[in-house]
CSV table of C-alpha atoms in Angstrom, one decimal:
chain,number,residue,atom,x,y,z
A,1,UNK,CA,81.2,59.6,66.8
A,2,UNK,CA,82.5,56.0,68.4
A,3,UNK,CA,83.4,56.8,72.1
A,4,UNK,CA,86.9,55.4,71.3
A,5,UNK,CA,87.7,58.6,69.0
A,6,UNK,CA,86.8,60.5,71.8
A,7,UNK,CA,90.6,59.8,73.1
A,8,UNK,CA,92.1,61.1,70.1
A,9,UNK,CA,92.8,65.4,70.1
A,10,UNK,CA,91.2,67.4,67.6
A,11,UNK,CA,94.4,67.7,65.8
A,12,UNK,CA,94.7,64.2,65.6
A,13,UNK,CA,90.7,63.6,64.2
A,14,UNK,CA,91.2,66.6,61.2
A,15,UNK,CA,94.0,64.1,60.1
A,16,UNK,CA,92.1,61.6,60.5
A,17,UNK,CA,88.6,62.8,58.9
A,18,UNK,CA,90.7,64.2,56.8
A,19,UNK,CA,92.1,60.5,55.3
A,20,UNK,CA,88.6,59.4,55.1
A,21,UNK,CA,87.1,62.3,53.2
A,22,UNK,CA,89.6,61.8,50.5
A,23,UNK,CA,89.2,58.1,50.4
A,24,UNK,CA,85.3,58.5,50.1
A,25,UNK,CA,86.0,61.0,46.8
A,26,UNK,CA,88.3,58.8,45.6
A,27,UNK,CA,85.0,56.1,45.3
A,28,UNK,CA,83.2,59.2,44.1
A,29,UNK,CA,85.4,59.8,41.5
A,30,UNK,CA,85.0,56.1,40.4
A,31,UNK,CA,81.6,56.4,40.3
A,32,UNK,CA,81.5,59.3,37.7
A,33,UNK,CA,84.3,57.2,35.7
A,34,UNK,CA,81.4,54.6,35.3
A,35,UNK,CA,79.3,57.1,34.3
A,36,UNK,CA,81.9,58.6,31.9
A,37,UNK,CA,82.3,55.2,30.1
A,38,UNK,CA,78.2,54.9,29.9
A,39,UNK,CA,78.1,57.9,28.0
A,40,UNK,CA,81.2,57.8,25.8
A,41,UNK,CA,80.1,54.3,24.9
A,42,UNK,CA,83.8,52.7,25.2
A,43,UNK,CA,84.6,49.6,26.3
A,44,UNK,CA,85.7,49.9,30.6
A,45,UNK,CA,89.3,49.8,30.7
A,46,UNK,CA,89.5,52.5,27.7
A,47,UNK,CA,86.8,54.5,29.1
A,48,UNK,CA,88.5,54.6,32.8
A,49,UNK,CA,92.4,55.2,31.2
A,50,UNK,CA,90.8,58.0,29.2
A,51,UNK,CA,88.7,59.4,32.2
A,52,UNK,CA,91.6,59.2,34.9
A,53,UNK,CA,94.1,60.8,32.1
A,54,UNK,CA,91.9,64.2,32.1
A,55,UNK,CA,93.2,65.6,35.3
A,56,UNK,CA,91.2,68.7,34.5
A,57,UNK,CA,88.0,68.1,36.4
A,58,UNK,CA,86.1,70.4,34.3
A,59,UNK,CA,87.0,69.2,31.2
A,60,UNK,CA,85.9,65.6,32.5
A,61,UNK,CA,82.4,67.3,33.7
A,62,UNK,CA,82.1,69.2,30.3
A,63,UNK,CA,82.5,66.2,27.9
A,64,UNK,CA,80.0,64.3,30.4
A,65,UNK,CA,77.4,67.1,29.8
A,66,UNK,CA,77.8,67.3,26.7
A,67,UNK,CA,77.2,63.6,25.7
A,68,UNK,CA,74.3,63.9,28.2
A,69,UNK,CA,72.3,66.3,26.5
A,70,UNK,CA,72.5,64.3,23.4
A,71,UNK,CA,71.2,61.5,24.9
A,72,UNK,CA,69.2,61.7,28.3
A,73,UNK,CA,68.3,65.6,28.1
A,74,UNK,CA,65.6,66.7,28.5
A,75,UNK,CA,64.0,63.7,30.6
A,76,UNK,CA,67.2,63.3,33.0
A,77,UNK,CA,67.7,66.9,33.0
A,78,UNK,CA,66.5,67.8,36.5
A,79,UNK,CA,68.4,64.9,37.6
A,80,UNK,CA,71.9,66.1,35.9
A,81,UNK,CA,71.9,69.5,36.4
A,82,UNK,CA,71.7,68.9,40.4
A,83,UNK,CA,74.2,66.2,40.1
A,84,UNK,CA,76.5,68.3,37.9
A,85,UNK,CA,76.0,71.4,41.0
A,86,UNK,CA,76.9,69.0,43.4
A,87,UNK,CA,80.1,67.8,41.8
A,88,UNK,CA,81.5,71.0,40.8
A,89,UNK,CA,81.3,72.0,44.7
A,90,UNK,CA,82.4,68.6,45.5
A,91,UNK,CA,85.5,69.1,43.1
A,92,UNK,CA,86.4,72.7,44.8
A,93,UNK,CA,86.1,71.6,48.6
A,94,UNK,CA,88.2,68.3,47.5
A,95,UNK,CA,90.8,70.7,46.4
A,96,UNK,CA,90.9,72.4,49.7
A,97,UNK,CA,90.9,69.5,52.0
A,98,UNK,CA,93.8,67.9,50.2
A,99,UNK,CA,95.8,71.2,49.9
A,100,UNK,CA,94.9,73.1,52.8
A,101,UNK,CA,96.8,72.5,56.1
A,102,UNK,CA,95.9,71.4,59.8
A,103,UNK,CA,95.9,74.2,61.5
A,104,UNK,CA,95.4,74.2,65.8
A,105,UNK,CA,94.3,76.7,68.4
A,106,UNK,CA,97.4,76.9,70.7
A,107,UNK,CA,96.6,75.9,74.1
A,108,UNK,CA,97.3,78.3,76.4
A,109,UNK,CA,97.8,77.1,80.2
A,110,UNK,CA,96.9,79.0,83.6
A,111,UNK,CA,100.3,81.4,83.7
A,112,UNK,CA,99.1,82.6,80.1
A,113,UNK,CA,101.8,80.4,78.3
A,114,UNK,CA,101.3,78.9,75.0
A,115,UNK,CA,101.6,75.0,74.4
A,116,UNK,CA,103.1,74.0,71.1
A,117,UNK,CA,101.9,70.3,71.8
A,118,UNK,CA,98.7,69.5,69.0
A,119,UNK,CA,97.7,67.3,70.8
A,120,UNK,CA,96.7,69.7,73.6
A,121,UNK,CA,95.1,71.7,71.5
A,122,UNK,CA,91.1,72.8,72.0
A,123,UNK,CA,90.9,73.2,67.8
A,124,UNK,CA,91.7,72.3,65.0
A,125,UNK,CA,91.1,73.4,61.1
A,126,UNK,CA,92.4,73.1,57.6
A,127,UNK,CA,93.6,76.7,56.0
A,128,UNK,CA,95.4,77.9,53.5
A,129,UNK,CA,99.0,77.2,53.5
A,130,UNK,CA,99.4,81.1,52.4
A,131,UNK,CA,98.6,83.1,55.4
A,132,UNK,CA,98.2,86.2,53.4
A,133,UNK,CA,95.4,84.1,51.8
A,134,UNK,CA,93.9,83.4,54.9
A,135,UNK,CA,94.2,86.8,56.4
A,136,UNK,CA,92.3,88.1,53.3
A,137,UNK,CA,89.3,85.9,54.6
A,138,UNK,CA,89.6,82.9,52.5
A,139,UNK,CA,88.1,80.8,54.7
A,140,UNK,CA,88.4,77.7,56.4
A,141,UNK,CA,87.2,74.2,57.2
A,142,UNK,CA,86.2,73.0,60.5
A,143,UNK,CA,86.4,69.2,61.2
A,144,UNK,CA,82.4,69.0,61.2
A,145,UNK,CA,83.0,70.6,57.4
A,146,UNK,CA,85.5,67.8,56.1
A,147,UNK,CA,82.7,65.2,57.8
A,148,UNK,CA,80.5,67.1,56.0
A,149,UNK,CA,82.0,67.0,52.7
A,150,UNK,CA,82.6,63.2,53.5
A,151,UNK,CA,78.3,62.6,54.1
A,152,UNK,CA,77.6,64.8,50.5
A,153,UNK,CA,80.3,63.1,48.6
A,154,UNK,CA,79.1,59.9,49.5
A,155,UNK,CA,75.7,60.7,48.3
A,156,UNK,CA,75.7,61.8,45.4
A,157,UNK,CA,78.4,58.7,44.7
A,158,UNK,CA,75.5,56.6,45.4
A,159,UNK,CA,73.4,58.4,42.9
A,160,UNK,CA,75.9,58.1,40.5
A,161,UNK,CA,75.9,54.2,40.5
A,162,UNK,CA,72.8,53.6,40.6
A,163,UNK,CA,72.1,55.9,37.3
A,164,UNK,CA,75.2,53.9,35.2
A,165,UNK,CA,73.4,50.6,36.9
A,166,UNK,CA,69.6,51.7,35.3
A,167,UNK,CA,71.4,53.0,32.3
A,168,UNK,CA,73.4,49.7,31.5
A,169,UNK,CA,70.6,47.7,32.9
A,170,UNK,CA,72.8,45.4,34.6
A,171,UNK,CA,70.8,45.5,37.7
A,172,UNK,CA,67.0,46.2,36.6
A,173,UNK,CA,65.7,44.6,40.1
A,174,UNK,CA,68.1,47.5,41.9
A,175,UNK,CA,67.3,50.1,40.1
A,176,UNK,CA,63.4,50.0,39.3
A,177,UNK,CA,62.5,51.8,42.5
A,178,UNK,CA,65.1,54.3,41.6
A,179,UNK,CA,63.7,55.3,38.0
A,180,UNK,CA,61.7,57.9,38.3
A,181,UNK,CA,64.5,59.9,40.5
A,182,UNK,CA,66.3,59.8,37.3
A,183,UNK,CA,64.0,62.4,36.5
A,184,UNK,CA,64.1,64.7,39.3
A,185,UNK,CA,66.2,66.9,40.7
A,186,UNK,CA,68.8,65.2,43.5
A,187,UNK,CA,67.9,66.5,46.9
A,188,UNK,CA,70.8,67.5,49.0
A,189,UNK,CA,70.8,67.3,52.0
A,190,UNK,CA,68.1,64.5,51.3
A,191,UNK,CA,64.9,64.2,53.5
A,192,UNK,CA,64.7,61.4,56.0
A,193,UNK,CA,62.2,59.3,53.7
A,194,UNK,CA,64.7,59.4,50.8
A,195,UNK,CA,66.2,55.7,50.4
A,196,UNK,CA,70.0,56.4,50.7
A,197,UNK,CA,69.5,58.6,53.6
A,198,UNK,CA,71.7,58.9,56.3
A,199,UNK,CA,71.9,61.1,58.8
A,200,UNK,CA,74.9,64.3,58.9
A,201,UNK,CA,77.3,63.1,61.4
A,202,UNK,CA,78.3,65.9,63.8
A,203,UNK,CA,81.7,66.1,65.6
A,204,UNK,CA,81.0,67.8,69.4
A,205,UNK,CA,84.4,68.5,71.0
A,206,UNK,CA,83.9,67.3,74.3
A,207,UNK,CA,86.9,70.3,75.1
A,208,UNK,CA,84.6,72.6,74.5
A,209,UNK,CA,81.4,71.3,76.1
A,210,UNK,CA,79.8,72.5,79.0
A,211,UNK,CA,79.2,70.1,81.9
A,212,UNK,CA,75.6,69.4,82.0
């Protein structure tokens, strides 16, 4: 993480990471509209009105697998199924980091009195807005999750492109090294010899670390 960030309070980076994560999926999201218009064969600016119309994720991923199979199954099968996985677990954590809300540990000082000032605060993490929800176990997301989310979303993005860019052939000099992972299974997280590796960024609250 830049040194600069370090000034901000963990309240303030979830927000922040936060922004980000859902600014990578919205790329991600037009990446599988590209895809959509390669396999429903329309013309761009039909194929992205009709894709960004279906609000139903599902529904977008179902038409997309089905036009698949008719096509690129069962050579690009591997590929599809792990890129279909991915997105459907990309989809569901979206839906909690947009919805879910900021929630921080309450500092508590020497005389055992809580701080209601965030930006004091040792934690941070996104919940559900229903506490009973929560309570339940539910879960939550930690800021190292949304950065998470951010690095796989990202990825498979990437993937995405460069399959509508072999399939349309607009770019065979890209692509060419790429072709037979069209065929395989995507690897996530990818080893460090994969060519749109990067490595998991990992948020260490210097709050919580331990002089050395």
């Amino acid at each position: 993480m830049p040194q600069h960030l370090d000034a901000l309070s963990p309240y303030e980076l979830m927000l922040l990471y936060r922004s980000d994560a859902i600014g990578a999926y919205g790329a991600f999201e037009q990446a599988l509209s590209r895809c959509f218009i390669a396999v429903t064969k329309t013309e761009p600016r039909v194929g992205s009105l009709i894709f960004f119309n279906i609000v139903a994720t599902r529904t977008r991923l179902s038409i997309i697998e089905s036009l698949l199979k008719e096509k690129y199954y069962p050579a690009q099968r591997p590929f599809w199924v792990s890129a279909l996985k991915l997105i459907r677990k990309i989809d569901d954590t979206r839906n909690q980091i947009v919805h879910w809300l900021p929630i921080s540990e309450l500092p508590v000082d020497k005389n055992g009195v809580a701080s209601l000032n965030s930006r004091k605060s040792p934690e941070t993490w996104l919940r559900p807005p229903d506490y009973w929800k929560f309570a339940e176990g539910s879960g939550e997301l930690s800021i190292n999750d949304v950065l998470a989310f951010r690095h796989k979303t990202t990825f498979v993005a990437k993937n995405l492109d460069l399959w509508h860019i072999h399939v349309t052939g607009s770019l065979p000099d890209v692509t060419k090294p790429f072709e037979h992972r069209f065929q395989q299974s995507i690897p996530y997280p990818p080893p460090e010899d994969h060519p749109l590796f990067e490595r998991l960024p990992v948020w260490r609250n210097p709050r919580r670390s331990s002089p050395s």
